[in-house]
XYZ file of C-alpha atoms in Angstrom:
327
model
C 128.265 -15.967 127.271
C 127.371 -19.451 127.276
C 128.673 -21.779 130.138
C 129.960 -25.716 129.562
C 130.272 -26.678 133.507
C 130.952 -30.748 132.814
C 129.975 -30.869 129.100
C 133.071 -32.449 128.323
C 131.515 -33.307 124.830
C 130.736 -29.451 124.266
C 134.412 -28.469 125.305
C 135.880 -30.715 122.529
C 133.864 -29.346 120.184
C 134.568 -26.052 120.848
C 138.936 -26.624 121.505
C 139.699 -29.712 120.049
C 141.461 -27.261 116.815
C 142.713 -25.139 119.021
C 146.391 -25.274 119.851
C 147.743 -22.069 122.270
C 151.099 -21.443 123.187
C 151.500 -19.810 126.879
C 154.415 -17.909 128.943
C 153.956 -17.535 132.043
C 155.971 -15.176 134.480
C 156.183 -15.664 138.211
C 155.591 -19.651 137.702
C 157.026 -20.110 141.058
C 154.393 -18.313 143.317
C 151.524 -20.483 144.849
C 148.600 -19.056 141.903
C 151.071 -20.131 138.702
C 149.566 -23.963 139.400
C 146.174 -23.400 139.007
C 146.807 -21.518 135.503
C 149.046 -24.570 135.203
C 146.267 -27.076 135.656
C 143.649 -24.945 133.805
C 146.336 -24.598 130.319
C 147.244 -28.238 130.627
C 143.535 -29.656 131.212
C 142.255 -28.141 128.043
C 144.931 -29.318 125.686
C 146.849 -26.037 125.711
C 150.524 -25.706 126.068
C 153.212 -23.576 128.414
C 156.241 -23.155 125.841
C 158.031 -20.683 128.368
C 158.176 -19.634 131.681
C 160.012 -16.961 133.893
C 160.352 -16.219 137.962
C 163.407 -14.328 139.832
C 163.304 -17.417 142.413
C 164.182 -20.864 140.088
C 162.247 -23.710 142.798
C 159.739 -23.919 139.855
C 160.066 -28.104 139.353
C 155.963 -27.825 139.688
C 156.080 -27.801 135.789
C 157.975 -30.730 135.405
C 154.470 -32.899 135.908
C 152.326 -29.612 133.838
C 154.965 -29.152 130.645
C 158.696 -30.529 131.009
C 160.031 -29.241 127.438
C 159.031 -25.373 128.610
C 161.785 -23.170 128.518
C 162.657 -21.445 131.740
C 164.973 -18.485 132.549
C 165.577 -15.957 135.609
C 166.511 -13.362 133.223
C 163.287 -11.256 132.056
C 164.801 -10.116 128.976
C 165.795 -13.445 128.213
C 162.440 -14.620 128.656
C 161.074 -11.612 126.503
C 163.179 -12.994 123.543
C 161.489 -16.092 124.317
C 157.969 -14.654 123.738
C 158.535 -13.931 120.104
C 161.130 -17.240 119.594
C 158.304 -19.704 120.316
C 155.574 -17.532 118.668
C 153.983 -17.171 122.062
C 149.782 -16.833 121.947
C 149.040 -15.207 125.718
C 151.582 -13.811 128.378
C 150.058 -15.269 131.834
C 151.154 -12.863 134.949
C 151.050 -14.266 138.310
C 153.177 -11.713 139.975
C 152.726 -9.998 142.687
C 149.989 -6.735 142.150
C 152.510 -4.176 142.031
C 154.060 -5.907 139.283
C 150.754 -6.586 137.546
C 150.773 -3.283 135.061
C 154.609 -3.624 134.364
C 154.469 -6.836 132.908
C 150.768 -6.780 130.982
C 152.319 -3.705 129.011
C 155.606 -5.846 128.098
C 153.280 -8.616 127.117
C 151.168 -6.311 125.074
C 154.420 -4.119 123.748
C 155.774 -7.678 122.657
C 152.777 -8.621 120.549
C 150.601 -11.147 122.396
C 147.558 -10.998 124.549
C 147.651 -10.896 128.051
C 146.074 -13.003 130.642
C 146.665 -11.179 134.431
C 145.336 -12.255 137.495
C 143.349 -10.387 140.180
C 143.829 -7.335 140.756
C 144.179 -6.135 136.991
C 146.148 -2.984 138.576
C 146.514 -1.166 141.757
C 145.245 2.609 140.504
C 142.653 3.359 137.769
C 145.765 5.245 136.545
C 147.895 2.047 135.912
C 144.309 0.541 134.559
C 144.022 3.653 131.594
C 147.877 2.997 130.823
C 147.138 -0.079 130.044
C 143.986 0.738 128.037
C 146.175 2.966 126.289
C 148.129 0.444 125.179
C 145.623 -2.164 124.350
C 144.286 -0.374 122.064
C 147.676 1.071 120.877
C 149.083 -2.084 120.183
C 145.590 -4.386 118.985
C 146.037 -6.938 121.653
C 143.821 -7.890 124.617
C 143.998 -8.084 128.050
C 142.587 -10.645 130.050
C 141.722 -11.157 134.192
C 140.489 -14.415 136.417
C 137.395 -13.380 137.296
C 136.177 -16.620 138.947
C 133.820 -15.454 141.498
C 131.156 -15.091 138.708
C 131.663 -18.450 137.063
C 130.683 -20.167 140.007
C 126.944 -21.862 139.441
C 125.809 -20.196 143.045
C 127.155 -16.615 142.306
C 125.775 -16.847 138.394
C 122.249 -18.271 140.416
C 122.408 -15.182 142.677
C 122.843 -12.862 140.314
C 119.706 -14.318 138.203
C 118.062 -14.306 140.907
C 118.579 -9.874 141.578
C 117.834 -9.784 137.684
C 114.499 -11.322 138.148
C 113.575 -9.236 141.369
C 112.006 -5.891 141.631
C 114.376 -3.372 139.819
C 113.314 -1.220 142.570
C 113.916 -3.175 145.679
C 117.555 -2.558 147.731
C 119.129 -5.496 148.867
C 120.662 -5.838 151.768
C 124.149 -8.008 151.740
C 126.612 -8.775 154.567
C 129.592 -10.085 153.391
C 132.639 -11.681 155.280
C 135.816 -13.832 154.102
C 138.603 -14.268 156.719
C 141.348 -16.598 154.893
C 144.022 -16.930 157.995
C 147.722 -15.951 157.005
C 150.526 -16.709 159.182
C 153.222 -14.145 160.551
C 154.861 -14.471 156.947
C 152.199 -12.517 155.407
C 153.067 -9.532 156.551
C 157.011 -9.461 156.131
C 156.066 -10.774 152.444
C 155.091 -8.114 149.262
C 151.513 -8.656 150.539
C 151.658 -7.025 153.804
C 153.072 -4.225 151.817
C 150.752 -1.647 150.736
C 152.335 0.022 148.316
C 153.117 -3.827 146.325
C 149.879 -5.212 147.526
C 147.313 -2.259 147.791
C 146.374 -3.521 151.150
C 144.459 -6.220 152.550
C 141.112 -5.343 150.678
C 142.681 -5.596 147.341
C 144.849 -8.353 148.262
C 141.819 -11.187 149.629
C 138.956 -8.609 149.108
C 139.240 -8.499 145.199
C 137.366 -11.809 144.553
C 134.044 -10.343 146.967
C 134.299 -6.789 145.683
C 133.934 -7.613 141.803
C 131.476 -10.012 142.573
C 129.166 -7.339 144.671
C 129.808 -4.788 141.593
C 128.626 -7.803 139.179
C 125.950 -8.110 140.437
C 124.297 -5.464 141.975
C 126.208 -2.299 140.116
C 128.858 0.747 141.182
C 129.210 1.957 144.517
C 128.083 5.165 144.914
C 128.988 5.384 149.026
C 132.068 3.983 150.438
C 132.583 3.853 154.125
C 135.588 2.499 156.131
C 134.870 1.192 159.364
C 137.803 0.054 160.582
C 141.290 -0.416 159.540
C 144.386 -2.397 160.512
C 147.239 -4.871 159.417
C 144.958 -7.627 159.134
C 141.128 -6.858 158.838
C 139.472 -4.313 156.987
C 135.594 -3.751 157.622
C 132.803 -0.762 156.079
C 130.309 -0.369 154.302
C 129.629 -0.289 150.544
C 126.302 1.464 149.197
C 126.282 0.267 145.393
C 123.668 0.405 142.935
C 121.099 -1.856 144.395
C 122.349 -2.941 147.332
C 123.538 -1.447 150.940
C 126.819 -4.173 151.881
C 128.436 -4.650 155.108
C 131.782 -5.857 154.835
C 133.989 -7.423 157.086
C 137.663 -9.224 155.433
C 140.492 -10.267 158.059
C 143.342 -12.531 157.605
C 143.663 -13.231 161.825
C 142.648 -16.881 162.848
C 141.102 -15.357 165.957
C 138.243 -12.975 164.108
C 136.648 -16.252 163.483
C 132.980 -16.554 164.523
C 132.478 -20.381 164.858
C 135.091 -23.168 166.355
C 136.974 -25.299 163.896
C 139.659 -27.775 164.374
C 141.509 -26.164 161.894
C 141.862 -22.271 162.648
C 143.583 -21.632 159.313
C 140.688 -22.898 157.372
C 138.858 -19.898 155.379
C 135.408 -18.473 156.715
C 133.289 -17.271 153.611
C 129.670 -16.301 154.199
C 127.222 -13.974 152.010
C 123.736 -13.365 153.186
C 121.250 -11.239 150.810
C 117.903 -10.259 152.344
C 118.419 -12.628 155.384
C 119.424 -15.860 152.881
C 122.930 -17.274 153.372
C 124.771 -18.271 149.874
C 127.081 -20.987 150.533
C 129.632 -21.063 147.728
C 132.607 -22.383 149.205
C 132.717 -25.529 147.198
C 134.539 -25.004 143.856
C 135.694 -21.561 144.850
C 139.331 -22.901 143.836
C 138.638 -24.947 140.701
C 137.254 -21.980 138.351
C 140.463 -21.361 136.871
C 140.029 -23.981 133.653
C 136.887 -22.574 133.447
C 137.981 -19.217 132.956
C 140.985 -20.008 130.315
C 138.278 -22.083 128.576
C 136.159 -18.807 127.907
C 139.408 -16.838 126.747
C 140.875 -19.119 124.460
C 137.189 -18.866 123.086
C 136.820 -14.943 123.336
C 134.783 -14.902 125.284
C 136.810 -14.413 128.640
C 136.914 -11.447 131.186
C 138.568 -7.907 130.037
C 139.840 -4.988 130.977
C 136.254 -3.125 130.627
C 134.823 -5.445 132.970
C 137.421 -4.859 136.209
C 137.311 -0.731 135.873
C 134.191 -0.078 139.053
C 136.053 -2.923 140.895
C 139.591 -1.039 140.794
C 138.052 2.476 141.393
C 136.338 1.124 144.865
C 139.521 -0.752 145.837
C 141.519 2.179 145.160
C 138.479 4.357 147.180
C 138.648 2.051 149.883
C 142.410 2.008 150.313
C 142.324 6.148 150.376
C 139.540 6.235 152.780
C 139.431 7.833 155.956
C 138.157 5.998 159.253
C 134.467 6.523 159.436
C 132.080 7.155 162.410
C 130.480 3.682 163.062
C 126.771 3.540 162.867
C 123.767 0.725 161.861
C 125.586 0.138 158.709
C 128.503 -1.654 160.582
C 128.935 -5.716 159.727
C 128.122 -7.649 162.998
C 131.490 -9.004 162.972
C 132.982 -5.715 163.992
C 130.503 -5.437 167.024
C 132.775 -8.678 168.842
C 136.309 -6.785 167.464
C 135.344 -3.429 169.348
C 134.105 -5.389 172.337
């Protein structure tokens, strides 16, 4: 896969004939803007768009002329009206399988955000019908297009294909008391809190270092999940929360995310960028050369591992974090 970070020049080369037509359902949750930004900063255009909820004016300053309805089989009709390219979903997870097979079912590829599906038996249906109706299916992946992730994982290419790394891993993104009376504090809508914020860190790890082969669940609640992951070529401590107060330095703002990765002892600081991947990622599609369905399947089996695991006896293999919960 080749990689144009800032060479405008190269994009142009590469796009400039290009001329996509996007729908996008669930425009009016937080996620729909970046796919906004990404479609409109590469010359692309949003023809149609759908949501329950109609406070969508965001598009107004993205692509004024889209159509817009609160009726999804309106917005179906829509799909083959304006000879739609790529159905983007940005619903909620649950929702995620549901709408990539209409998308597929009405002819058009599908572009889905994280997580791809909830079950590896919602990821097969969907397989199925790939393949059943000659369309692909697409998933924001951004985690690996960032320069420090892609540097890390050159970095374990180039080392001893023997040697086991050793990773601790923690992202605590604060979420107010909203989070949990919303679809996301639902496990059965948002396969839990590791699937929900833990997605990004868990594809990543798989990326780079292979399958797990040992899962291990620490500890368990509302609002952190911690364990330990033993994949390919690498032993990972993990250690996700969404509560202000897990924190392990003092900030001014508490609701400011905490992302750290250390492998063999050296801290990766990625959190530049970490929200501007999205153009990046449509870039590669429209090309063909984007993220599929084949590359998400190890991630979705550990989530889904994870999320049936039972509460393990702690030991060595515990994230340092957990040590101050337990206190």
């Amino acid at each position: 896969m080749c990689y144009y970070w800032n060479i405008k020049v190269s994009e142009r080369i590469v796009i400039e004939n290009i001329n996509k037509r996007f729908a996008i359902i669930g425009i009016a949750g937080y996620i729909a803007l970046r796919h906004l930004k990404a479609i409109k900063s590469l010359g692309q255009n949003v023809v149609s768009a759908h949501d329950l909820f109609d406070s969508v004016g965001v598009i107004d300053s993205y692509f004024p002329d889209a159509y817009f309805t609160t009726s999804f089989n309106s917005f179906m009709h829509s799909i083959h009206e304006n000879n739609v390219d790529y159905l983007t979903v940005c619903t909620p997870n649950y929702l995620h399988c549901p709408h990539t097979l209409a998308g597929l079912e009405a002819g058009v590829d599908v572009i889905c955000e994280k997580p791809l599906a909830l079950t590896f038996e919602e990821l097969n249906r969907m397989d199925e019908c790939r393949k059943s109706f000659g369309h692909d299916i697409w998933t924001i992946l951004q985690l690996r297009l960032h320069p420090e992730i892609m540097k890390l994982k050159q970095e374990v290419f180039n080392s001893d294909k023997n040697k086991f790394h050793d990773v601790d891993l923690a992202y605590i993104t604060p979420r107010g008391r909203w989070y949990a009376e919303s679809w996301k504090g639902d496990l059965l809508k948002s396969g839990g809190l590791v699937t929900n914020i833990g997605v990004h860190f868990i594809d990543m790890l798989h990326w780079i270092f292979g399958p797990a082969n040992n899962v291990n669940v620490h500890y368990s609640s509302e609002d952190c999940v911690a364990g330990y992951l033993e994949l390919e070529n690498a032993r990972v401590r993990f250690f996700l929360s969404i509560n202000p107060q897990h924190r392990p330095d003092v900030t001014d703002d508490k609701m400011s995310p905490y992302r750290q990765i250390v492998v063999d002892g050296k801290c990766i600081d990625f959190t530049g960028g970490f929200t501007d991947l999205h153009r990046q990622s449509y870039f590669e599609i429209i090309n063909g050369s984007g993220f599929s369905i084949d590359d998400v399947k190890t991630t979705i089996y550990t989530l889904e591992t994870i999320r049936n695991a039972g509460i393990s006896t702690l030991n060595r293999e515990y994230h340092p974090l957990l040590y101050r919960l337990r206190l």
